[in-house]
Coordinates of C-alpha atoms and ligand atoms in Angstrom, one line a residue:
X230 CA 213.7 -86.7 -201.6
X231 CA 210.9 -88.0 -199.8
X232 CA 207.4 -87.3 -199.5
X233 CA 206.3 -84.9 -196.9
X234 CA 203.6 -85.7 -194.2
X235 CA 201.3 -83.4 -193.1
X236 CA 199.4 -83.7 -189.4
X237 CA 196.2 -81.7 -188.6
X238 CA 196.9 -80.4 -184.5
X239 CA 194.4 -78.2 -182.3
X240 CA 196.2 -74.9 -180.6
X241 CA 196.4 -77.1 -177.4
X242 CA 197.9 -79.9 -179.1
X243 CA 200.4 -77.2 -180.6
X244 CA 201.3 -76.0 -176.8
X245 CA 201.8 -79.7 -176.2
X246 CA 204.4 -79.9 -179.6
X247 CA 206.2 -76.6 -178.3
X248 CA 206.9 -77.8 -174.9
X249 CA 208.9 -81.4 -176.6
X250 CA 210.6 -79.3 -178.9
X251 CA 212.1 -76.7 -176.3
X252 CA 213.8 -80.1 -175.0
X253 CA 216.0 -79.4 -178.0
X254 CA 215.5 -76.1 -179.5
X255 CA 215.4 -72.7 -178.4
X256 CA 212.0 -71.8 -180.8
X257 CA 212.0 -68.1 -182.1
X258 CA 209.7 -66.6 -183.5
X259 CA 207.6 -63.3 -184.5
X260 CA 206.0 -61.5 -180.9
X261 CA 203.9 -58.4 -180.6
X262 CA 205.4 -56.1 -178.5
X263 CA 202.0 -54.1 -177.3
X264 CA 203.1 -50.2 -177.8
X265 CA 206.6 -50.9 -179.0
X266 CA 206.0 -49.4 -182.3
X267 CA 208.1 -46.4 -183.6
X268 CA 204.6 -44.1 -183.3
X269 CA 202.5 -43.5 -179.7
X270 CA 199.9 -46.7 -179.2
X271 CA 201.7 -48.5 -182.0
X272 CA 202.9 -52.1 -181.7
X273 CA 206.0 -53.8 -183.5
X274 CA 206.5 -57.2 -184.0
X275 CA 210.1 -58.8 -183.2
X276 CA 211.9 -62.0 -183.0
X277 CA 212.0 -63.4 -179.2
X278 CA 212.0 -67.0 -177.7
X279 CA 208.2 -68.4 -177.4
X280 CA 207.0 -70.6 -175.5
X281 CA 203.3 -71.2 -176.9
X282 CA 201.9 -71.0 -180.0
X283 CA 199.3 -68.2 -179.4
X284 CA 202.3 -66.2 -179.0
X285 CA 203.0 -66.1 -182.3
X286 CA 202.2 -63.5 -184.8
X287 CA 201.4 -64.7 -187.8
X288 CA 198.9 -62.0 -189.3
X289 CA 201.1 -59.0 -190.0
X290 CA 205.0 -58.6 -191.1
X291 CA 207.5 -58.7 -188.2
X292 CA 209.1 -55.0 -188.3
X293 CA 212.7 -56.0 -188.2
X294 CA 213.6 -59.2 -189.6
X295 CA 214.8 -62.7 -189.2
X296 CA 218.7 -62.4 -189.1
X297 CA 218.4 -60.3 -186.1
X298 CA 219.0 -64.1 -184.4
X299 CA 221.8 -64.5 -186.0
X300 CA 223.4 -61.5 -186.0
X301 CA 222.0 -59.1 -182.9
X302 CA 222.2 -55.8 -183.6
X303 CA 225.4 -55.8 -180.6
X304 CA 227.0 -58.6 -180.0
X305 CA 230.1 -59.6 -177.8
X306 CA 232.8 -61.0 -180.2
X307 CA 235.4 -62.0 -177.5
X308 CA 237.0 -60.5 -174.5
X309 CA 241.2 -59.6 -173.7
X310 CA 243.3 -59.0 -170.9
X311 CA 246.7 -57.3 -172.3
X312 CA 248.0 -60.8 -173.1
X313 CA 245.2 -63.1 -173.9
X314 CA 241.3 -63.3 -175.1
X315 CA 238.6 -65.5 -174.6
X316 CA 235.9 -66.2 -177.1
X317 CA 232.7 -65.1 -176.2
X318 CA 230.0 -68.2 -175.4
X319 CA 227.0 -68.4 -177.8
X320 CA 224.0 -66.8 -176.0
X321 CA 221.7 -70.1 -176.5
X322 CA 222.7 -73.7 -175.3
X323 CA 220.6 -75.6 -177.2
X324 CA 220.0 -75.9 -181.1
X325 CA 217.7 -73.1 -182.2
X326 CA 214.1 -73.3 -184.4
X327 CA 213.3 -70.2 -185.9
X328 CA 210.0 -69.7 -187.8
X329 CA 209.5 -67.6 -191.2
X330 CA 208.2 -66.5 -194.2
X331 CA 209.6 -68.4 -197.9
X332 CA 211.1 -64.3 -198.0
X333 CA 212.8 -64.6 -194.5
X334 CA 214.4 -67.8 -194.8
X335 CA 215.4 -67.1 -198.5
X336 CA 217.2 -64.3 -197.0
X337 CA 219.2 -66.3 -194.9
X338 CA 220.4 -67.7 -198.0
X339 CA 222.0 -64.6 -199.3
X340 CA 223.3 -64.0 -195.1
X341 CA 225.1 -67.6 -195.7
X342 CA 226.7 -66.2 -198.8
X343 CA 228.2 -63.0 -197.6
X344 CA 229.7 -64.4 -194.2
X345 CA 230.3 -68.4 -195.3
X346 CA 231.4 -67.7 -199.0
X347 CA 233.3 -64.7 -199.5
X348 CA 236.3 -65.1 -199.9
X349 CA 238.7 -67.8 -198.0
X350 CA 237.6 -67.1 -194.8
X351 CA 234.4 -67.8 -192.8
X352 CA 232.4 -65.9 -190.2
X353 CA 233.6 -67.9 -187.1
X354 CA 230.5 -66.5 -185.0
X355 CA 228.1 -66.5 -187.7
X356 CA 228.8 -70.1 -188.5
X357 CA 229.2 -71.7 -184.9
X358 CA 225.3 -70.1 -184.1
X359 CA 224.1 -70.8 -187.7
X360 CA 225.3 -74.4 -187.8
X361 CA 222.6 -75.0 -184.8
X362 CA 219.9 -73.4 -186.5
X363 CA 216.9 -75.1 -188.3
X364 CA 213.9 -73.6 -190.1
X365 CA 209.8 -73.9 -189.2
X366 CA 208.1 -72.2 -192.6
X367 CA 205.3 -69.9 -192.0
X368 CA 202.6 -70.0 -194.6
X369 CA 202.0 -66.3 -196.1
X370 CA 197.8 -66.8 -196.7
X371 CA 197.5 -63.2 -196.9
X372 CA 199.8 -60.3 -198.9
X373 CA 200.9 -57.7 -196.5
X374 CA 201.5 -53.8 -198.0
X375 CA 204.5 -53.7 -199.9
X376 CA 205.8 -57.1 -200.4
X377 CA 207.2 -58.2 -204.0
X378 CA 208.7 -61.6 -203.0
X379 CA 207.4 -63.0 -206.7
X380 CA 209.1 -60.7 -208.2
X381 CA 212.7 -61.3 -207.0
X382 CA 211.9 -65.8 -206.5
X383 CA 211.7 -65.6 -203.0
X384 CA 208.5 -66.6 -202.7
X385 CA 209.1 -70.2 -202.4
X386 CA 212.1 -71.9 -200.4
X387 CA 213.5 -75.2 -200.1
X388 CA 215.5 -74.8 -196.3
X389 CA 213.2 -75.8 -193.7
X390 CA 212.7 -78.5 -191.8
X391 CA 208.9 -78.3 -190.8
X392 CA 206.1 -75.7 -192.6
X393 CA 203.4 -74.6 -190.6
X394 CA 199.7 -72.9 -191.9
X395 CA 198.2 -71.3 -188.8
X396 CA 194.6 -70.8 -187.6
X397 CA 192.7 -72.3 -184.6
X398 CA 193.5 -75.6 -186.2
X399 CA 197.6 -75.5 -187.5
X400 CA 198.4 -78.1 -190.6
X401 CA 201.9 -78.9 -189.9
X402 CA 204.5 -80.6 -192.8
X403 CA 206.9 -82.5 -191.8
X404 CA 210.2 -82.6 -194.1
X405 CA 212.8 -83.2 -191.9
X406 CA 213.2 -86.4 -191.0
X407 CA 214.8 -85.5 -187.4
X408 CA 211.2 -83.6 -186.8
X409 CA 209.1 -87.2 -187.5
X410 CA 209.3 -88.0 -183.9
X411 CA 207.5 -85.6 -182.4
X412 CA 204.2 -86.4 -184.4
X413 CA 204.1 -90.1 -183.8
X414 CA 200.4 -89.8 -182.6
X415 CA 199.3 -87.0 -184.5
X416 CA 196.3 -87.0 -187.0
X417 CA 197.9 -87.3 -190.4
X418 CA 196.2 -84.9 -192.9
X419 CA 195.9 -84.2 -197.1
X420 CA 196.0 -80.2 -196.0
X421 CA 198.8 -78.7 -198.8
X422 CA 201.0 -76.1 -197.6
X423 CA 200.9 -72.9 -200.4
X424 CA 203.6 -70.6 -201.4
X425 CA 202.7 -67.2 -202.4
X426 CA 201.8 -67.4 -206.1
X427 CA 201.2 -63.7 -207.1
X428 CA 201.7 -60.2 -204.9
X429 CA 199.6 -57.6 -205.8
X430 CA 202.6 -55.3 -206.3
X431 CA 204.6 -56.3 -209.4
X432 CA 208.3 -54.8 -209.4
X433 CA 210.3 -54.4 -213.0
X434 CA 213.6 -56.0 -211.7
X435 CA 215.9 -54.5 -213.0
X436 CA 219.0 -56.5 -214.9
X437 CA 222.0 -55.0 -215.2
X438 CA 224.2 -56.7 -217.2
X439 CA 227.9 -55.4 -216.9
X440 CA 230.5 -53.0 -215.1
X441 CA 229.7 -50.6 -218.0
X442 CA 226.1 -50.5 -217.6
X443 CA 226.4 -50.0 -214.0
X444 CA 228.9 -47.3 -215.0
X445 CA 226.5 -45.5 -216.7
X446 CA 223.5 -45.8 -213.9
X447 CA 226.2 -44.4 -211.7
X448 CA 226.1 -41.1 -213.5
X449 CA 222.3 -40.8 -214.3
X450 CA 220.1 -37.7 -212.9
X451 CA 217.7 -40.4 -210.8
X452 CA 219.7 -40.2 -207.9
X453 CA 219.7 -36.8 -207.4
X454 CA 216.1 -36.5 -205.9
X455 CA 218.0 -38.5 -203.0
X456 CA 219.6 -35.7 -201.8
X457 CA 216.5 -33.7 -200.9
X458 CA 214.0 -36.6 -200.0
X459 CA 216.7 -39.1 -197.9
X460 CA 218.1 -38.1 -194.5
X461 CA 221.0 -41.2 -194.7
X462 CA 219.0 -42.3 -191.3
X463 CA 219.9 -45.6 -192.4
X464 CA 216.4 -47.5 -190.9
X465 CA 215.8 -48.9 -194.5
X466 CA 219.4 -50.8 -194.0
X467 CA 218.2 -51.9 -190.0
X468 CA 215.4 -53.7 -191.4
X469 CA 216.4 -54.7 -194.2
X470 CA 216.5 -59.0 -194.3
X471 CA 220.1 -59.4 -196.1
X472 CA 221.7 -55.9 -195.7
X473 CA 224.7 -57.2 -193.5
X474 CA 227.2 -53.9 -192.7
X475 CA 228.8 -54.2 -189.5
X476 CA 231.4 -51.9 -187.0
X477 CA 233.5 -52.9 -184.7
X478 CA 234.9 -51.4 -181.1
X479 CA 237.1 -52.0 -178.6
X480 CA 235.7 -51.3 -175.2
X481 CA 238.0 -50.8 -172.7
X482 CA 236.6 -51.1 -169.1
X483 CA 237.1 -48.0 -166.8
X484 CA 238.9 -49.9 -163.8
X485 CA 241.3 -51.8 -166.1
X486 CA 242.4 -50.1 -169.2
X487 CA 244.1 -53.2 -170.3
X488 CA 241.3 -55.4 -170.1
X489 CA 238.0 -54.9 -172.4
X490 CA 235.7 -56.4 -174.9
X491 CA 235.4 -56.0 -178.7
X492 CA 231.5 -56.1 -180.1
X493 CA 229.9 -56.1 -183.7
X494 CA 227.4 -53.8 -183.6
X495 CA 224.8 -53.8 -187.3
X496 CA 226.2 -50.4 -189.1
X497 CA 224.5 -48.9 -192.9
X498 CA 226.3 -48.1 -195.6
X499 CA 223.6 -45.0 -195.3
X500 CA 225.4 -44.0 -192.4
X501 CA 227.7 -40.8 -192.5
X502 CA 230.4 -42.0 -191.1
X503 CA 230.4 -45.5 -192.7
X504 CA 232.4 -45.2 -195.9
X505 CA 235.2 -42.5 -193.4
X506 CA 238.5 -43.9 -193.9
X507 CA 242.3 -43.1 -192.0
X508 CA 242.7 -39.0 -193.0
X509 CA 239.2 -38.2 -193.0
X510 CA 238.7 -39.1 -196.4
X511 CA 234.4 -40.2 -197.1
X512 CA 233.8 -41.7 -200.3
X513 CA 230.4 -40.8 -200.7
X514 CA 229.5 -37.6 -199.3
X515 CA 225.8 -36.8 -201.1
X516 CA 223.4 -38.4 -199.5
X517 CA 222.1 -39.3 -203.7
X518 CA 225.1 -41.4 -203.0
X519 CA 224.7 -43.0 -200.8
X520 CA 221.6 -44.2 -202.0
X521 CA 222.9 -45.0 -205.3
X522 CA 225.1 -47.1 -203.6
X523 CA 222.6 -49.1 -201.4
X524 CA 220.7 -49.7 -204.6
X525 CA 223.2 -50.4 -207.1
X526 CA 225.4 -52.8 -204.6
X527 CA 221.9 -54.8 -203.9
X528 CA 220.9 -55.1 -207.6
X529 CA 224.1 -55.3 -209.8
X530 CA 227.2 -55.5 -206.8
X531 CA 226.3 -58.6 -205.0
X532 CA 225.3 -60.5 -208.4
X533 CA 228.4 -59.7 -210.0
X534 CA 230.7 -61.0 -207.0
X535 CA 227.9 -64.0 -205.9
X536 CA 226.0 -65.1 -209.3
X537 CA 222.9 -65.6 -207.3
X538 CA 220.2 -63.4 -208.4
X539 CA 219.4 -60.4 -206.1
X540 CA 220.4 -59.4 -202.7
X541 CA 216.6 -59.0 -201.9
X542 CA 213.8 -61.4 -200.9
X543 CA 210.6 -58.9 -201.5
X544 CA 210.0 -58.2 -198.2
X545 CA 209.1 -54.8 -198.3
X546 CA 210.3 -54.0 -194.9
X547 CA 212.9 -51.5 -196.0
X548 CA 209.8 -49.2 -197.3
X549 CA 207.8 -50.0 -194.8
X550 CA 210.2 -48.2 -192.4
X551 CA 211.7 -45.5 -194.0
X552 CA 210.5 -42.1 -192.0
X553 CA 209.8 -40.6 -195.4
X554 CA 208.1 -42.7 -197.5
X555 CA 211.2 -43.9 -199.8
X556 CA 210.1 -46.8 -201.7
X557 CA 212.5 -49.4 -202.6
X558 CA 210.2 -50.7 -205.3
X559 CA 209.8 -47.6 -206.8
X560 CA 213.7 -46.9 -207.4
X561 CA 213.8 -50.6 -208.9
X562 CA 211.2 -49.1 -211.2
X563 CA 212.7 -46.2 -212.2
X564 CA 216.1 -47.8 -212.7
X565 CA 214.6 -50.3 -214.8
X566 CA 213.6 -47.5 -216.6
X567 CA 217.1 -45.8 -216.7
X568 CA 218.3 -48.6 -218.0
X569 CA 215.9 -48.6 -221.0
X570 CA 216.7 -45.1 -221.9
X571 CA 220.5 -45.5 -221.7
X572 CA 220.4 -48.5 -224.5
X573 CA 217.7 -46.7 -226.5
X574 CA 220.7 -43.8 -226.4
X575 CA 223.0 -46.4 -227.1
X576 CA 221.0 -48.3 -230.1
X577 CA 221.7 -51.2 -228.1
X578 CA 219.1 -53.6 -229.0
X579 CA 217.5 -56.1 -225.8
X580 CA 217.0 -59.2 -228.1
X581 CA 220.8 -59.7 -228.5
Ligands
LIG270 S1 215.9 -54.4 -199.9 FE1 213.9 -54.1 -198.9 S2 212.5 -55.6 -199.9 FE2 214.6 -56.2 -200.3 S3 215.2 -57.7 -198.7 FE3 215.9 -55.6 -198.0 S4 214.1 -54.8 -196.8 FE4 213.3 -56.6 -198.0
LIG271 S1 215.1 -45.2 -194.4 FE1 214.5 -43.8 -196.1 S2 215.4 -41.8 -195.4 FE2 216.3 -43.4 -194.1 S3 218.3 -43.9 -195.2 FE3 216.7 -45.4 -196.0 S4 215.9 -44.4 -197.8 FE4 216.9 -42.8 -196.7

């Protein structure tokens, strides 16, 4: 591999970069939507195309994440008359830049898996946008409430193409060798980008290591404090950075009932109506299970199918939105914990 070069460039000079790359790429990136937040004179922070570098904001969390580019939250998948279809065309024409956190492109990582690598077939529309996409790393100088990204290894990441430490001056690494052009006459500098070494909130991870263990977890009493404190709103799931549940539905337009449009809209497995099958039939009908679910499909469901560690970066943003005060970390925690008790139970001893 080779050596990364790092250039030193003023916010004007940054403007300057911006404008040559948007020759090529569509550049997305975290924006502050002034009183967009959930709450009265509250802000969120979203992924939309920028144009500058100011726009950027790098000092707080985004409140929904990264894949939101890849996979919108509604999206077209292709449109019929009663004897044909048409594919829909990808929303961007040129090849796109998107910057994140170690956390957010890490979870792209697990987003690859579930639609590129499970099973025989591949996500035709996740693959034709994400084979355009490259990554701009955004340094994390500061820990934000709730994130845990050193706790699950998604604190550092290997997948982008440039990595950028912001301020009035930005340090900008270069790794990608198609990305050299574009600082020909830029000051070269010995400025290190850093990873995130330590958060300040440490999460037990919990391993579970078979079908039986995860039998048993099924069946403890820590779920059922779920079914009082968790109204299945499913927002934890929305904002989630590798939670990938979708629905589908025909629409059929009101002039021509032969001709119409199916879309993919995001869907939780929090949802009531998710797990409803032909008949009526739910699978999970507590909310407690709902939960259990959620957590037991991210910690011990995805590893057993994927053997890739967990399906979480750290991000914290599932906490962060949940309406009342759910925290993901915690119930990692606690079924650490479970798990403790059922093999002291069991006389199962955790050096074998
Ligand atoms: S489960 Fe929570 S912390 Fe983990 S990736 Fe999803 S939103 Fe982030
Ligand atoms: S955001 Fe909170 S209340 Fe809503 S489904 Fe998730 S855990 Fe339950």
């Amino acid at each position: 591999m080779r050596t990364p070069k790092t250039y030193r460039l003023k916010a004007e000079d940054m403007d300057k970069l911006f404008a040559e790359l948007e020759q090529k790429y569509i550049i997305y990136a975290p924006v502050r939507i002034q009183g967009g937040g959930r709450y009265a004179k509250q802000d969120s922070i979203l992924y939309k195309p920028v144009h500058k570098y100011e726009e950027i904001e790098y000092k707080e969390r985004s409140t929904y994440p990264m894949k939101e580019v890849l996979t919108p939250i509604t999206q077209t998948l292709f449109y019929f008359t009663e004897d044909e279809y048409r594919e829909s065309k990808m929303k961007e024409k040129k090849d796109i830049l998107v910057f994140g956190r170690a956390c957010d492109i890490n979870s792209i990582k697990i987003q690859d898996q579930i639609y590129l690598k499970n099973g025989d077939t591949e996500d035709y529309f996740y693959k034709r946008k994400r084979g355009r996409i490259k990554f701009a790393l955004m340094e994390c100088t500061e820990q934000f409430e709730g994130c845990f990204c050193c706790s699950v290894g998604a604190n550092i990441t290997d997948l982008h193409s440039i990595a950028v430490s912001f301020g009035r001056n930005a340090y900008v690494e270069v790794l990608d060798e198609d990305f050299d052009v574009y600082f020909e006459n830029c000051q070269l500098s010995d400025y290190k980008i850093k990873f995130p070494e330590e958060n300040e909130l440490k999460v037990d991870y919990p391993i579970i290591e078979n079908i039986d263990m995860a039998n048993k977890l099924k069946k403890h009493s820590m779920w059922d404090e779920f079914d009082d404190r968790c109204i299945a709103c499913g927002s934890c799931t929305m904002a989630c950075s590798t939670c990938t549940c979708f629905e589908t539905t025909d629409i059929v337009y009101l002039q021509n009932a032969q001709v119409g449009e199916r879309r993919r809209t995001c869907s939780s497995c929090m949802l009531d109506e998710f797990d409803r099958v032909a008949g009526g039939h739910s699978f999970r009908n507590r909310t407690s299970e709902k939960y259990r679910y959620k957590i037991l499909h991210k910690v011990y469901g995805y590893n057993a199918r994927f053997n890739t560690g967990p399906m979480c970066v750290g991000c914290g943003r599932c906490s962060a939105r949940c309406p009342e005060l759910i925290s993901y970390p915690a119930t990692l925690n606690k079924l650490s914990r479970a798990i403790e008790e059922i093999k002291q139970e069991e006389g199962i001893d955790n050096a074998k």
